[in-house]
PDB file of C-alpha atoms in Angstrom:
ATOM      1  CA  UNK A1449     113.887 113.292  97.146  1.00 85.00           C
ATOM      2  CA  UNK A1450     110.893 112.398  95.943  1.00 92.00           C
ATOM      3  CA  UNK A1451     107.891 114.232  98.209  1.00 94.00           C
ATOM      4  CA  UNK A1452     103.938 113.783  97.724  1.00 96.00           C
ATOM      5  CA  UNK A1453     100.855 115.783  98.180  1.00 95.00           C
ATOM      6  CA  UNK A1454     100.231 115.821 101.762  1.00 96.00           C
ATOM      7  CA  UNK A1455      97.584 112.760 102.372  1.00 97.00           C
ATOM      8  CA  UNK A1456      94.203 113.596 104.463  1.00 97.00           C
ATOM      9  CA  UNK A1457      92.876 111.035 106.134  1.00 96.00           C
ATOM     10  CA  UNK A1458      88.995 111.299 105.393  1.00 96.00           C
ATOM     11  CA  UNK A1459      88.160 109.359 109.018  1.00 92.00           C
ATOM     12  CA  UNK A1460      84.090 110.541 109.100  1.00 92.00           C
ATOM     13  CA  UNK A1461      81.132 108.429 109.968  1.00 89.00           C
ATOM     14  CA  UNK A1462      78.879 108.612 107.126  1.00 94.00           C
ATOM     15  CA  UNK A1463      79.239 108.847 103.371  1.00 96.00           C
ATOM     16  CA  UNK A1464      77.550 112.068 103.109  1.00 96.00           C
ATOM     17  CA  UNK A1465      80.740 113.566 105.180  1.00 95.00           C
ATOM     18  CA  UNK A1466      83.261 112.015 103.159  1.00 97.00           C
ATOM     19  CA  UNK A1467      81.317 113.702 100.150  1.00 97.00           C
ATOM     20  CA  UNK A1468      81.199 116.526 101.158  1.00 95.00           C
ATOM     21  CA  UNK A1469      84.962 116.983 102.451  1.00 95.00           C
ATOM     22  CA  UNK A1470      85.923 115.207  98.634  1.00 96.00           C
ATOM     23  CA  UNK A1471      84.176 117.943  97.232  1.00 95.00           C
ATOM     24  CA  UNK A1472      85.768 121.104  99.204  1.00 93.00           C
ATOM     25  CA  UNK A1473      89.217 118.790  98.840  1.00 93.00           C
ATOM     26  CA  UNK A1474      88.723 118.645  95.031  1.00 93.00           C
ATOM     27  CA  UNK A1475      88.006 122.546  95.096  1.00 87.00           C
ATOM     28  CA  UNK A1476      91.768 123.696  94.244  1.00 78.00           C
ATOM     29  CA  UNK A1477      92.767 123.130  90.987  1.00 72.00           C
ATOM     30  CA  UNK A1478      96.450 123.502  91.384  1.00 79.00           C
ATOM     31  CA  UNK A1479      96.450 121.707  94.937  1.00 84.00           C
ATOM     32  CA  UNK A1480      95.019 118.659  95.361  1.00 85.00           C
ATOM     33  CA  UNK A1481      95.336 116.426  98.274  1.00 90.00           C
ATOM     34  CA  UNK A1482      95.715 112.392  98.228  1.00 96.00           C
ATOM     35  CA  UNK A1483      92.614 111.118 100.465  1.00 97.00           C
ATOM     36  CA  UNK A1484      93.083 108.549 102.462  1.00 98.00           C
ATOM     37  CA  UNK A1485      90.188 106.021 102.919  1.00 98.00           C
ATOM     38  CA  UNK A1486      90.416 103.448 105.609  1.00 96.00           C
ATOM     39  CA  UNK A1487      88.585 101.059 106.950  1.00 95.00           C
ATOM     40  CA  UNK A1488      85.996 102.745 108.590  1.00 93.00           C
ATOM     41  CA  UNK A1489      84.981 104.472 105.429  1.00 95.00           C
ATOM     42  CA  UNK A1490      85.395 101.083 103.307  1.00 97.00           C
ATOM     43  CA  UNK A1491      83.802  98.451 105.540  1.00 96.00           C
ATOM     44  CA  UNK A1492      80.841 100.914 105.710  1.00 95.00           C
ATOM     45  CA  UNK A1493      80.628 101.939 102.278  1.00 95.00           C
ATOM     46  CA  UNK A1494      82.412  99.578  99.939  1.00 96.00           C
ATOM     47  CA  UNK A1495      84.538 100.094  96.844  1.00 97.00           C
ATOM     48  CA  UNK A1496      82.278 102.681  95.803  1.00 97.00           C
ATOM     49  CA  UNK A1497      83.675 105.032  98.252  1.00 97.00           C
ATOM     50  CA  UNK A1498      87.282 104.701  95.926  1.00 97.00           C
ATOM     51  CA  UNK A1499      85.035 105.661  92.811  1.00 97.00           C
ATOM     52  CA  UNK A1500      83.232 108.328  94.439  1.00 97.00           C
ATOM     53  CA  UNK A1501      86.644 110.162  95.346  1.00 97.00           C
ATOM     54  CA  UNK A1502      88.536 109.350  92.065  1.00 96.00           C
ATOM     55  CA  UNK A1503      85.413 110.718  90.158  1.00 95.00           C
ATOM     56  CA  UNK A1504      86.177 114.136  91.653  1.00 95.00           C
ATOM     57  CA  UNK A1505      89.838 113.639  90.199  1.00 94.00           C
ATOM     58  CA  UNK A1506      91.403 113.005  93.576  1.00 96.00           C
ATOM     59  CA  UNK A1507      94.482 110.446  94.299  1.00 97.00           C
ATOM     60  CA  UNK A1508      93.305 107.529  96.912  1.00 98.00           C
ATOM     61  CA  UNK A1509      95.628 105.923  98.977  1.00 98.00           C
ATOM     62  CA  UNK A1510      93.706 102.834 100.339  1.00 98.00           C
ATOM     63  CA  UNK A1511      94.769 101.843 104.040  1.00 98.00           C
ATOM     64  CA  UNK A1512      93.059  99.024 104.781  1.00 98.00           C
ATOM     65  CA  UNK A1513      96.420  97.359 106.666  1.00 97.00           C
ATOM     66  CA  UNK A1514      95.541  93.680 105.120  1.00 98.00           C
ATOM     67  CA  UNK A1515      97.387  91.108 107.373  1.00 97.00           C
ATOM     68  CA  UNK A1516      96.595  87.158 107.155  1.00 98.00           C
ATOM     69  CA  UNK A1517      97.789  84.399 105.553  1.00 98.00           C
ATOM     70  CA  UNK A1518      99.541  84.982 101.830  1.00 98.00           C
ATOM     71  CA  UNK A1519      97.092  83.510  99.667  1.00 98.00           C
ATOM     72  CA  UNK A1520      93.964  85.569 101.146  1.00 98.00           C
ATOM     73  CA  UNK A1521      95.978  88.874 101.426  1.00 98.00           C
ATOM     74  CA  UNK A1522      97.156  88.196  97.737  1.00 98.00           C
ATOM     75  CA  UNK A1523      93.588  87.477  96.601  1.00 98.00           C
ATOM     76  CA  UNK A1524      92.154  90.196  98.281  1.00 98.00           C
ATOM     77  CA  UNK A1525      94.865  92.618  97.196  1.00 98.00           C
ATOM     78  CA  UNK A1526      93.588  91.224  93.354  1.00 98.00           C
ATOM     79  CA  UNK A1527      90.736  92.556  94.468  1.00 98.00           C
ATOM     80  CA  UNK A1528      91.965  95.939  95.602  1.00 98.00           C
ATOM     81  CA  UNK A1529      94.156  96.094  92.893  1.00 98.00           C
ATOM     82  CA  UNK A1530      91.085  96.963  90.368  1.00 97.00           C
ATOM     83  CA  UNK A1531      90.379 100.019  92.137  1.00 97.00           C
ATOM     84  CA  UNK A1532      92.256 102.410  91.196  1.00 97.00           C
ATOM     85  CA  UNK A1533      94.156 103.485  94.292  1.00 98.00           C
ATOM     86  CA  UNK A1534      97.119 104.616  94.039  1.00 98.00           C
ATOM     87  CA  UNK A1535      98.767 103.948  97.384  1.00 98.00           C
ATOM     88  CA  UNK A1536      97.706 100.210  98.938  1.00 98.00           C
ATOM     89  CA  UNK A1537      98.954  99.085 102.725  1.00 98.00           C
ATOM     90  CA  UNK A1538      99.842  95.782 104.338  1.00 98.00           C
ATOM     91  CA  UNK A1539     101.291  95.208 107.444  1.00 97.00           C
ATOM     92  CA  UNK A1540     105.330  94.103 107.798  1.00 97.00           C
ATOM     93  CA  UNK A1541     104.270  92.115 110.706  1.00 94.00           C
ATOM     94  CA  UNK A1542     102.547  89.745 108.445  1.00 96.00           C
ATOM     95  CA  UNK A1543     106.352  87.985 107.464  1.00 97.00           C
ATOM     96  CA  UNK A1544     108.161  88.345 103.724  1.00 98.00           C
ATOM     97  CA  UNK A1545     105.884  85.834 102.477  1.00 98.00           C
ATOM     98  CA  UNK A1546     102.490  87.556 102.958  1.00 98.00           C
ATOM     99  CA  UNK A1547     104.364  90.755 101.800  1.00 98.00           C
ATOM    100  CA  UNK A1548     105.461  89.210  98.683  1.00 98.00           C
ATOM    101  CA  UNK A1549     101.775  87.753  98.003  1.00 98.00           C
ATOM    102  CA  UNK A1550     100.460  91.367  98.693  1.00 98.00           C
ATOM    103  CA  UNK A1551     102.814  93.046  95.869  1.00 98.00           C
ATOM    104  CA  UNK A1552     102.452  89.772  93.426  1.00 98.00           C
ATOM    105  CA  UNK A1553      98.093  90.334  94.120  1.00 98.00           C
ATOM    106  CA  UNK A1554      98.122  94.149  93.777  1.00 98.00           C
ATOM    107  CA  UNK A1555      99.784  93.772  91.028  1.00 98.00           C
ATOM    108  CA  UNK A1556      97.929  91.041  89.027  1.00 98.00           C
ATOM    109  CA  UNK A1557      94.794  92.668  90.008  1.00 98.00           C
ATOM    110  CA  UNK A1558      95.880  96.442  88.706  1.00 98.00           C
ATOM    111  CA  UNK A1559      97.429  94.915  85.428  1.00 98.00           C
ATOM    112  CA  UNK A1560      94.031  92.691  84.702  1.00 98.00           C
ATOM    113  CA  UNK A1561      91.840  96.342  85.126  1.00 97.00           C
ATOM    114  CA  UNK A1562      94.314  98.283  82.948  1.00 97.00           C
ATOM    115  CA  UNK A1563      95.468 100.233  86.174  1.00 97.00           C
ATOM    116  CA  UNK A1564      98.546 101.953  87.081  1.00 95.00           C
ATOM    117  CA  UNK A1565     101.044  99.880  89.152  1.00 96.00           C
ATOM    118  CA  UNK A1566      99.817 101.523  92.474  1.00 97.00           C
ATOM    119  CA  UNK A1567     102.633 101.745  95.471  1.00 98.00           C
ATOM    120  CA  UNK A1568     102.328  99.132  98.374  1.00 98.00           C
ATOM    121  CA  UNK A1569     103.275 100.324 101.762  1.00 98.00           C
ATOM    122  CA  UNK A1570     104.165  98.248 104.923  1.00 98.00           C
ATOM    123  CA  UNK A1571     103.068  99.407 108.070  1.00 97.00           C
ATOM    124  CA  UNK A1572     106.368  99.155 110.591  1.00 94.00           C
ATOM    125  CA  UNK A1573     104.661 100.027 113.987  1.00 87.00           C
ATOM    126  CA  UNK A1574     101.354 101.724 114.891  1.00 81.00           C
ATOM    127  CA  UNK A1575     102.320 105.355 115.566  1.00 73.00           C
ATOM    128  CA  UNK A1576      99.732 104.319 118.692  1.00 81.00           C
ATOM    129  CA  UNK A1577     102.568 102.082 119.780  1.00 83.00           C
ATOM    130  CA  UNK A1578     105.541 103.173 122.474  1.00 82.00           C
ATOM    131  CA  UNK A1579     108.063 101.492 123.934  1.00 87.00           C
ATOM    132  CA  UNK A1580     106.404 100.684 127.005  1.00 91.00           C
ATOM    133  CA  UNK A1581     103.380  98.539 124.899  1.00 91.00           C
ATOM    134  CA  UNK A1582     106.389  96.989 122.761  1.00 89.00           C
ATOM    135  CA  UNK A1583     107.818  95.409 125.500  1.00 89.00           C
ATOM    136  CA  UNK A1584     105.041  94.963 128.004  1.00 91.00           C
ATOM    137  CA  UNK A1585     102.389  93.930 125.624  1.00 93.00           C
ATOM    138  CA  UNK A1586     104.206  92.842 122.498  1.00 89.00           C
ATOM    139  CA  UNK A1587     107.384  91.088 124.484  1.00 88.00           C
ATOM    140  CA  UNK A1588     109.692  93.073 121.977  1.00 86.00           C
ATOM    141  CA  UNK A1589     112.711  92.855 123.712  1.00 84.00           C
ATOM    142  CA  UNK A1590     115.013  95.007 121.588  1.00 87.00           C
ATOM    143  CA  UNK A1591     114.566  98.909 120.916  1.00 91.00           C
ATOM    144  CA  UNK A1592     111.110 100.839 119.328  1.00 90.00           C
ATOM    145  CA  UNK A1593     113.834 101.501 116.778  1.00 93.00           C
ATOM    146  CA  UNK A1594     115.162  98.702 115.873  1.00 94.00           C
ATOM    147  CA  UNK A1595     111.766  97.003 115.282  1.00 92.00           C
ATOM    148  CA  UNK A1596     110.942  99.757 112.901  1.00 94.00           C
ATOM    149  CA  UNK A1597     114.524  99.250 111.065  1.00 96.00           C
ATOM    150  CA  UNK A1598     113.562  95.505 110.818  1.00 95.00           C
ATOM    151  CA  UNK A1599     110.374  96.191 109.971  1.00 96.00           C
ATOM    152  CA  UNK A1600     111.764  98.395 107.250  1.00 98.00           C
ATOM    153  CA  UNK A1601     114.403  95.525 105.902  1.00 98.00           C
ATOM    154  CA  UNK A1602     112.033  93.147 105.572  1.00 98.00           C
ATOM    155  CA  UNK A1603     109.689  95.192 103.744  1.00 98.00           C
ATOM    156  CA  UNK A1604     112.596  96.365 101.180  1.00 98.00           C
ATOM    157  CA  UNK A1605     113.510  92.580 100.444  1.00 98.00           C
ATOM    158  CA  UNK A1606     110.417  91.788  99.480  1.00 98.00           C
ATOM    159  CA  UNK A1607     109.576  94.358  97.125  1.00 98.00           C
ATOM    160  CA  UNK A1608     107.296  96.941  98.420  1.00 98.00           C
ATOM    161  CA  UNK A1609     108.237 100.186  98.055  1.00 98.00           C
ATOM    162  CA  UNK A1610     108.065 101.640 101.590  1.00 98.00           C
ATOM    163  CA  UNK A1611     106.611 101.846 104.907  1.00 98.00           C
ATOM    164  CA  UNK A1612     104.163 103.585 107.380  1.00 96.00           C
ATOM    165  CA  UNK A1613     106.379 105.219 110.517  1.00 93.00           C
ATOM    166  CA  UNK A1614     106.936 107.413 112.443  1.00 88.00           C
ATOM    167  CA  UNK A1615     109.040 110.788 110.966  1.00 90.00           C
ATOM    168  CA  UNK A1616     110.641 110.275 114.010  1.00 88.00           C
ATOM    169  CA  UNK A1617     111.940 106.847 112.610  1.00 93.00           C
ATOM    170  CA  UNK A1618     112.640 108.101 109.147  1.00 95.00           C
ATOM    171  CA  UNK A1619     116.275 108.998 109.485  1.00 96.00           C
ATOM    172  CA  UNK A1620     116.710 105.009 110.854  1.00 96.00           C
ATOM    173  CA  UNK A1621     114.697 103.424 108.160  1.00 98.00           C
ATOM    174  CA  UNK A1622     117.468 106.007 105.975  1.00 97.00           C
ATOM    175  CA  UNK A1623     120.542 104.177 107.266  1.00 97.00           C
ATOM    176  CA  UNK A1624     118.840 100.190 106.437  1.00 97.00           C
ATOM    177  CA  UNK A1625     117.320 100.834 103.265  1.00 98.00           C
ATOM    178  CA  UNK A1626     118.142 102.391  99.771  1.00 96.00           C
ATOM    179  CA  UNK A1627     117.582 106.144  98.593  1.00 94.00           C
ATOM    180  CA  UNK A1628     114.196 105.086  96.697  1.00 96.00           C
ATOM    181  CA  UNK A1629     112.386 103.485  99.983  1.00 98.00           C
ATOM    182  CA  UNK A1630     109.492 105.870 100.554  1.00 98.00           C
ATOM    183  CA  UNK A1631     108.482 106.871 104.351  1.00 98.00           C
ATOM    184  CA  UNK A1632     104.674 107.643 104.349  1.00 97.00           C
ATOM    185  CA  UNK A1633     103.964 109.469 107.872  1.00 95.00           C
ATOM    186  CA  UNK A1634     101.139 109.444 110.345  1.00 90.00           C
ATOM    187  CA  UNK A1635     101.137 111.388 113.368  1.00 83.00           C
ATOM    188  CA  UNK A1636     100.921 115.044 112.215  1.00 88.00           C
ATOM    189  CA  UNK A1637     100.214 117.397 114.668  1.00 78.00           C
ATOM    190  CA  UNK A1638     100.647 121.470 114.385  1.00 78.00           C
ATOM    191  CA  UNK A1639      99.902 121.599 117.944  1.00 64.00           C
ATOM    192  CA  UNK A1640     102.100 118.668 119.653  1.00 48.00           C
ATOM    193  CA  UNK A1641     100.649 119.206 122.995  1.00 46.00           C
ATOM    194  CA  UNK A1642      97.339 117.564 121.286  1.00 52.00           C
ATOM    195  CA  UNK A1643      98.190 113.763 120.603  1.00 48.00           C
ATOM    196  CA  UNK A1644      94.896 112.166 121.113  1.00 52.00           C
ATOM    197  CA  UNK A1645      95.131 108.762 120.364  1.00 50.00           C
ATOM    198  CA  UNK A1646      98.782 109.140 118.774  1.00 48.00           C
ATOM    199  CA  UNK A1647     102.043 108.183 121.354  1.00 50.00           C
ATOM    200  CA  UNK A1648     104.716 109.779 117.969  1.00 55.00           C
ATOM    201  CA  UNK A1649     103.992 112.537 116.729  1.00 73.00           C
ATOM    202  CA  UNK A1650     105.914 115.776 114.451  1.00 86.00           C
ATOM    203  CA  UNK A1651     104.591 118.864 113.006  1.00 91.00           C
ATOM    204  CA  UNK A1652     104.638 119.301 109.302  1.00 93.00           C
ATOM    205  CA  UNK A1653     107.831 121.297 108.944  1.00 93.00           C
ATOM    206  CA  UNK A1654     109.814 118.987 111.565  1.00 93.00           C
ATOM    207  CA  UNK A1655     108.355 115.638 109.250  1.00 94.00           C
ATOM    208  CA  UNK A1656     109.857 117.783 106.137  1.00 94.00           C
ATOM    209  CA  UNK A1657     113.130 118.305 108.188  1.00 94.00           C
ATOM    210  CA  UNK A1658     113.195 114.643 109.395  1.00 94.00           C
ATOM    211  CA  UNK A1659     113.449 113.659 105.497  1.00 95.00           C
ATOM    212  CA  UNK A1660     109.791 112.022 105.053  1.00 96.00           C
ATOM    213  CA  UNK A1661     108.414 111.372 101.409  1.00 97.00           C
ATOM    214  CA  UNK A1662     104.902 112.100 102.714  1.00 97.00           C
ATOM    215  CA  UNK A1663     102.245 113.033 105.779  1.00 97.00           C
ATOM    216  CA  UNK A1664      98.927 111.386 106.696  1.00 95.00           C
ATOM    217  CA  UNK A1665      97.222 114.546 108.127  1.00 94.00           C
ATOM    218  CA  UNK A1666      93.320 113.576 109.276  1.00 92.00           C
ATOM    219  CA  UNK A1667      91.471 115.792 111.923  1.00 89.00           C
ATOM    220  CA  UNK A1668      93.684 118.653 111.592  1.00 89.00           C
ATOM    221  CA  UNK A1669      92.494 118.899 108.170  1.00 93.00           C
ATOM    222  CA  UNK A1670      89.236 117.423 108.415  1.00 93.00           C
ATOM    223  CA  UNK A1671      87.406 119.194 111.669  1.00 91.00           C
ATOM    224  CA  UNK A1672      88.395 122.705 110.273  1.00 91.00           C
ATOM    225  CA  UNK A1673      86.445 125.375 109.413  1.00 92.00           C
ATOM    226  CA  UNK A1674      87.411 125.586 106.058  1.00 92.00           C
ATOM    227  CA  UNK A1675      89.702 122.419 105.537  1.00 92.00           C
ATOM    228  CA  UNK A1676      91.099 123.675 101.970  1.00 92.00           C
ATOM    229  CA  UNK A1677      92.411 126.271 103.786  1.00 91.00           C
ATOM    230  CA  UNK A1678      93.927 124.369 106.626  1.00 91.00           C
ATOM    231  CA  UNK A1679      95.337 122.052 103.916  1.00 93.00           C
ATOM    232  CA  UNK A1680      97.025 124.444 102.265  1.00 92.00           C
ATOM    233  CA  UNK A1681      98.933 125.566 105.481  1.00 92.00           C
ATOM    234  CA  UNK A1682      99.688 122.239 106.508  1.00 93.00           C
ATOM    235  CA  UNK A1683     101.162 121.852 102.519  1.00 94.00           C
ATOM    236  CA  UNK A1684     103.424 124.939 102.854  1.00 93.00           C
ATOM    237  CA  UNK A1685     104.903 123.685 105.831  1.00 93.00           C
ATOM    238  CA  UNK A1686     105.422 120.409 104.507  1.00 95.00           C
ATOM    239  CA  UNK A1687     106.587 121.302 101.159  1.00 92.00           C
ATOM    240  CA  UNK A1688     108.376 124.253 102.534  1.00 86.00           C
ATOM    241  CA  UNK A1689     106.669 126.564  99.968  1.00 68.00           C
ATOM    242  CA  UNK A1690     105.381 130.172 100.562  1.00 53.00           C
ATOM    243  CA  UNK A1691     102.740 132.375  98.728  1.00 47.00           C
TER     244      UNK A1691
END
């Protein structure tokens, strides 16, 4: 099974942070992390904030979630496409269509800049999501699980090439998708007594068990002393490597 570099999620409030944290990131030569920049980072900062990490030689995934009508998401992922990254998200609640636009836009756009094809990702359900808001707030009348598996089909059959879940979900998404569909997972916690904001979470070891291609690992990681050094940890668990 295919299994990536653990993903940090550079979540800091100004650019001089995320500098400085794709600097110590960039540190090991035969380790490198993929850094993920969301929103917060990219509203603030712009596309820049891409170049600034791929100049340091890192891998970007890009999780900016775009969900809206096909033809802006596909223009915008044009757009995004350019960049560089080399993991894109959307989210599966947007319907096939908008999914399709997304892939047919990222595409187009990392073709026109002499890119690699980057990887598209479909968010099933916020890992900030339980059942209780899915049927209370989002009327979801059938099962956490069974949104996720839908969510998971419908991103399949239109092209993308996997999801954002839960590693709790992973062994579901398994049973309604193909042996290629990659499960990109949030919610990574070495101490699963601290959630914050997260309702689903795993440690790194229990998301390897649980059969996940990859983790999203931010303030673990990121508020550390020395967050090389926590990285590496959190990579030996995941990768189920020792010294």
């Amino acid at each position: 099974m295919q299994r990536f570099e653990p993903m940090v999620a550079v979540d800091v409030e100004t650019k001089q942070e995320a500098l400085r944290l794709f600097d110590k990131l960039s540190s090991d030569t035969d380790h490198q992390p993929i850094v993920k920049i969301g929103m917060e980072l990219y509203y603030a900062f712009g596309p820049g904030i891409v170049r600034e990490a791929k100049g340091r030689g890192l891998t970007v995934f890009l999780d900016l979630k775009l969900y809206d009508i096909p033809n802006t998401v596909e223009r915008t992922m044009r757009v995004l496409g350019a960049l560089g990254a080399s993991f894109v998200t959307t989210h599966a609640a947007g319907g096939t269509e908008m999914m399709k636009a997304a892939k047919r836009g990222l595409l187009a756009g990392a073709a026109a800049a002499g890119r690699r094809q980057p990887k598209l990702l479909a968010v099933t359900k916020l890992t900030s999501i339980d059942e209780q808001i899915l049927h209370d707030e989002q009327k979801v009348a059938g099962t956490l699980i069974e949104a996720v598996q839908n969510a998971a089909r419908l991103t399949e059959a239109a092209g993308l090439d996997g999801v954002i879940c839960s590693a709790q979900e992973v062994e579901a998404i398994r049973q309604v998708t193909g042996p290629d569909f990659l499960c990109v997972t949030p919610g990574i916690r070495l101490n699963l007594d601290n959630k914050d904001d997260q309702k689903r979470v795993v440690t790194p070891a229990q998301a390897r068990e649980l059969g996940s291609n990859a983790i999203v690992v931010g303030r673990p990681i990121t508020l550390a002393k020395d967050p090389m050094k926590a990285y590496n940890e959190i990579r030996q668990d995941f990768m189920g490597e020792q010294d």
